[in-house]
Tab-separated table of C-alpha atoms in Angstrom:
chain	number	residue	atom	x	y	z
A	1	GLY	CA	96.549	98.991	98.511
A	2	GLU	CA	94.340	98.313	101.624
A	3	SER	CA	92.595	101.305	103.287
A	4	VAL	CA	90.236	102.887	105.857
A	5	GLY	CA	87.065	104.474	104.539
A	6	LEU	CA	84.061	106.122	106.224
A	7	HIS	CA	80.691	105.453	105.415
A	8	LEU	CA	79.131	109.296	106.099
A	9	PRO	CA	81.590	112.291	105.007
A	10	THR	CA	79.050	114.699	106.931
A	11	LEU	CA	77.044	114.349	110.018
A	12	SER	CA	74.439	116.714	111.575
A	13	VAL	CA	72.984	116.168	115.019
A	14	GLN	CA	71.001	118.097	117.827
A	15	GLU	CA	72.761	119.069	120.587
A	16	GLY	CA	72.155	116.483	123.307
A	17	ASP	CA	71.161	113.816	121.094
A	18	ASN	CA	74.040	110.850	120.549
A	19	SER	CA	76.186	110.627	117.743
A	20	ILE	CA	77.204	107.819	115.771
A	21	ILE	CA	80.327	108.093	113.152
A	22	ASN	CA	80.943	104.933	111.288
A	23	CYS	CA	84.005	103.475	109.635
A	24	ALA	CA	84.665	100.611	106.944
A	25	TYR	CA	88.165	99.150	106.916
A	26	SER	CA	89.258	96.552	104.364
A	27	ASN	CA	92.583	95.182	105.683
A	28	SER	CA	91.367	92.004	107.963
A	29	ALA	CA	95.005	91.977	109.209
A	30	SER	CA	94.882	95.133	111.185
A	31	ASP	CA	94.559	94.435	114.761
A	32	TYR	CA	94.667	97.961	116.696
A	33	PHE	CA	91.955	101.202	115.668
A	34	ILE	CA	92.073	104.901	117.090
A	35	TRP	CA	89.558	107.728	116.806
A	36	TYR	CA	90.501	110.742	116.489
A	37	LYS	CA	89.165	114.049	116.582
A	38	GLN	CA	90.524	117.335	114.880
A	39	GLU	CA	89.306	120.565	115.335
A	40	SER	CA	89.769	123.722	112.612
A	41	GLY	CA	93.499	124.608	112.577
A	42	LYS	CA	94.574	121.797	115.169
A	43	GLY	CA	96.394	118.829	115.134
A	44	PRO	CA	94.451	115.358	115.631
A	45	GLN	CA	93.768	114.472	119.221
A	46	PHE	CA	93.450	110.883	120.520
A	47	ILE	CA	89.847	109.960	121.521
A	48	ILE	CA	89.615	106.195	122.262
A	49	ASP	CA	91.361	103.230	121.052
A	50	ILE	CA	90.431	99.351	120.589
A	51	ARG	CA	92.510	95.903	120.126
A	52	SER	CA	91.046	93.686	117.971
A	53	ASN	CA	90.373	90.991	120.789
A	54	MET	CA	87.708	93.505	121.667
A	55	ASP	CA	84.672	94.474	120.180
A	56	LYS	CA	83.468	97.353	122.295
A	57	ARG	CA	85.314	99.755	124.607
A	58	GLN	CA	83.943	102.453	126.615
A	59	GLY	CA	85.118	106.016	127.578
A	60	GLN	CA	84.028	109.135	128.622
A	61	ARG	CA	80.811	109.693	126.363
A	62	VAL	CA	82.184	107.802	123.791
A	63	THR	CA	81.882	104.049	123.038
A	64	VAL	CA	83.806	102.315	120.260
A	65	LEU	CA	82.199	99.165	118.878
A	66	LEU	CA	84.335	96.713	116.445
A	67	ASN	CA	82.959	94.100	114.253
A	68	LYS	CA	85.570	92.280	112.585
A	69	THR	CA	83.183	90.352	110.906
A	70	VAL	CA	82.015	92.981	108.381
A	71	LYS	CA	85.122	94.968	109.230
A	72	HIS	CA	83.403	97.853	110.635
A	73	LEU	CA	84.190	100.474	112.960
A	74	SER	CA	81.904	102.949	114.629
A	75	LEU	CA	82.419	105.977	117.180
A	76	GLN	CA	79.490	106.613	119.852
A	77	ILE	CA	79.208	110.116	121.163
A	78	ALA	CA	76.722	110.162	123.848
A	79	ALA	CA	74.869	113.445	124.564
A	80	THR	CA	76.704	115.632	121.670
A	81	GLN	CA	77.527	118.741	122.873
A	82	PRO	CA	78.896	122.022	120.863
A	83	GLY	CA	82.495	121.216	121.542
A	84	ASP	CA	81.916	117.757	120.226
A	85	SER	CA	81.549	119.320	116.544
A	86	ALA	CA	85.069	118.637	114.583
A	87	VAL	CA	86.330	116.078	112.166
A	88	TYR	CA	86.476	112.651	112.997
A	89	PHE	CA	88.889	109.968	111.926
A	90	CYS	CA	89.164	106.550	112.305
A	91	ALA	CA	93.256	105.172	112.137
A	92	GLU	CA	94.354	101.413	111.825
A	93	ARG	CA	97.419	99.780	112.458
A	94	THR	CA	98.224	96.294	110.751
A	95	PHE	CA	100.860	95.261	113.113
A	96	TYR	CA	103.801	96.376	115.269
A	97	GLY	CA	106.366	98.671	113.561
A	98	GLN	CA	103.708	99.798	111.095
A	99	ASN	CA	102.115	102.850	110.137
A	100	PHE	CA	98.701	104.441	110.910
A	101	VAL	CA	96.232	104.297	107.927
A	102	PHE	CA	93.534	107.064	108.251
A	103	GLY	CA	89.980	107.081	106.716
A	104	PRO	CA	88.653	110.237	105.105
A	105	GLY	CA	87.174	111.775	107.790
A	106	THR	CA	83.558	112.439	108.851
A	107	ARG	CA	82.462	116.408	109.835
A	108	LEU	CA	79.808	116.028	112.888
A	109	SER	CA	78.026	119.443	113.336
A	110	VAL	CA	76.125	120.041	116.644
A	111	LEU	CA	72.578	121.946	115.950
A	112	PRO	CA	71.738	124.219	118.670
B	1	ASN	CA	105.502	117.062	130.019
B	2	ALA	CA	104.866	118.732	126.149
B	3	GLY	CA	103.811	116.980	123.679
B	4	VAL	CA	104.660	116.912	119.823
B	5	MET	CA	106.391	120.119	119.238
B	6	GLN	CA	106.349	121.532	115.374
B	7	ASN	CA	107.788	124.541	114.191
B	8	PRO	CA	107.308	126.789	112.584
B	9	ARG	CA	103.420	126.701	112.453
B	10	HIS	CA	103.037	128.495	109.567
B	11	LEU	CA	105.622	129.003	106.323
B	12	VAL	CA	105.383	130.636	103.249
B	13	ARG	CA	107.860	129.948	100.805
B	14	ARG	CA	108.301	131.152	96.829
B	15	ARG	CA	108.243	128.489	94.224
B	16	GLY	CA	111.537	127.180	93.936
B	17	GLN	CA	112.823	127.855	97.375
B	18	GLU	CA	113.301	124.961	99.802
B	19	ALA	CA	110.845	124.119	102.958
B	20	ARG	CA	112.262	122.926	106.020
B	21	LEU	CA	109.348	121.442	108.616
B	22	ARG	CA	110.617	120.606	112.359
B	23	CYS	CA	109.055	118.104	114.751
B	24	SER	CA	110.257	117.094	118.271
B	25	PRO	CA	108.334	113.954	119.573
B	26	MET	CA	107.058	113.562	123.140
B	27	LYS	CA	109.545	112.607	125.866
B	28	GLY	CA	110.367	109.188	125.497
B	29	HIS	CA	108.983	108.875	121.702
B	30	SER	CA	111.481	107.356	119.379
B	31	HIS	CA	109.034	106.856	116.888
B	32	VAL	CA	108.044	109.577	114.389
B	33	TYR	CA	105.506	109.691	111.546
B	34	TRP	CA	104.557	112.508	109.065
B	35	TYR	CA	101.621	112.877	107.559
B	36	ARG	CA	100.037	115.752	104.782
B	37	GLN	CA	96.738	117.031	104.772
B	38	LEU	CA	95.129	118.936	102.215
B	39	PRO	CA	91.767	121.485	103.038
B	40	GLU	CA	88.663	119.422	104.111
B	41	GLU	CA	90.515	115.908	102.961
B	42	GLY	CA	92.166	113.124	105.450
B	43	LEU	CA	95.413	112.562	106.303
B	44	LYS	CA	98.150	110.821	104.210
B	45	PHE	CA	100.877	108.842	105.286
B	46	MET	CA	104.276	109.954	104.319
B	47	VAL	CA	106.893	108.437	106.324
B	48	TYR	CA	107.748	106.844	109.435
B	49	LEU	CA	110.946	106.977	111.188
B	50	GLN	CA	112.506	105.851	113.905
B	51	LYS	CA	115.948	107.026	115.120
B	52	GLU	CA	118.227	107.296	112.026
B	53	ASN	CA	116.175	104.989	110.632
B	54	ILE	CA	113.520	105.357	107.712
B	55	ILE	CA	111.262	102.576	108.654
B	56	ASP	CA	108.608	103.036	105.727
B	57	GLU	CA	108.983	106.256	103.191
B	58	SER	CA	106.064	104.401	101.014
B	59	GLY	CA	103.702	107.757	101.104
B	60	MET	CA	107.213	110.227	100.019
B	61	PRO	CA	107.140	111.327	96.370
B	62	LYS	CA	110.424	110.050	95.129
B	63	GLU	CA	111.430	113.592	94.130
B	64	ARG	CA	112.437	116.630	96.308
B	65	PHE	CA	111.363	115.138	99.474
B	66	SER	CA	112.987	113.494	102.178
B	67	ALA	CA	113.140	112.929	105.978
B	68	GLU	CA	115.207	112.117	109.036
B	69	PHE	CA	115.493	111.356	112.510
B	70	PRO	CA	118.906	111.883	113.435
B	71	LYS	CA	120.259	110.856	116.712
B	72	GLU	CA	120.355	113.890	118.513
B	73	GLY	CA	117.622	116.686	117.700
B	74	PRO	CA	114.064	117.193	115.974
B	75	SER	CA	113.181	114.951	112.960
B	76	ILE	CA	112.976	117.060	109.555
B	77	LEU	CA	110.658	116.850	107.125
B	78	ARG	CA	112.322	118.668	103.984
B	79	ILE	CA	110.963	119.982	100.888
B	80	GLN	CA	113.500	121.099	97.892
B	81	GLN	CA	112.095	123.237	95.203
B	82	VAL	CA	108.491	123.720	96.423
B	83	VAL	CA	105.920	123.675	94.343
B	84	ARG	CA	102.309	125.323	94.804
B	85	GLY	CA	101.050	121.737	95.073
B	86	ASP	CA	103.051	121.271	97.893
B	87	SER	CA	100.612	124.301	100.157
B	88	ALA	CA	99.181	121.641	102.631
B	89	ALA	CA	99.499	121.290	106.413
B	90	TYR	CA	102.255	118.835	107.712
B	91	PHE	CA	101.405	116.821	110.669
B	92	CYS	CA	103.962	114.805	112.926
B	93	ALA	CA	103.041	111.766	115.397
B	94	SER	CA	105.083	110.569	117.511
B	95	SER	CA	104.630	106.961	119.362
B	96	SER	CA	106.589	104.714	121.788
B	97	GLY	CA	106.566	102.156	119.510
B	98	GLN	CA	105.027	99.692	121.782
B	99	LEU	CA	102.201	97.508	120.489
B	100	ASN	CA	98.586	98.698	120.452
B	101	THR	CA	100.125	102.252	121.518
B	102	GLU	CA	98.563	105.759	120.248
B	103	ALA	CA	100.536	108.102	118.323
B	104	PHE	CA	100.432	111.614	119.487
B	105	PHE	CA	100.088	114.688	116.808
B	106	GLY	CA	101.520	117.878	116.892
B	107	GLN	CA	99.804	121.081	115.670
B	108	GLY	CA	100.852	120.724	112.463
B	109	THR	CA	102.985	123.365	110.145
B	110	ARG	CA	101.222	124.720	107.471
B	111	LEU	CA	103.095	125.480	104.368
B	112	THR	CA	102.127	127.691	101.765
B	113	VAL	CA	103.883	128.286	98.729
B	114	VAL	CA	102.919	131.675	96.687
């Protein structure tokens, strides 16, 4: 069936550098996307979302980019901090009333 | 405004016993999702419910697993005759169901079958 996948299972970055986490999705009908952050032993926490009628959305230190042509989603974290260390998941939703499909996740490790 | 509440946080069951996992959605939310997560893996969709209705149970195993979201009270994920392979973290999320709104997750129930 349709699925959401990630290119990089692990990512290590130096503190203060920018991080880019990628996600490929295969369902062209998906129209809503979310990035979640999951710290060890906790539930996923909402970071930022984007609708399919947008190609970029910015939050505090985070930016999500959506390229519908190649069905690619990315999360950019500026000035990565130790507290950003976690597993990051992208999720897609096809249309109203359907469930959220999650990718396998990328572990971000911030090096001192 | 309490978030999504799951209990218990940790549950230990012997093989063959029943496990009941509870999820109280955020106030005002009528849509509940259950996901299962193995260590170092992603979240696998199990079931999507609205009040008194199962909308999508395509991720639920055909046997031993069931879910409900009654008109009153929390959503319940029930696993009968548990086996060691059922050991995992089970997460519940809730949403308002409105178009293009996020789902909020609870802290999960970690089930260990011994």
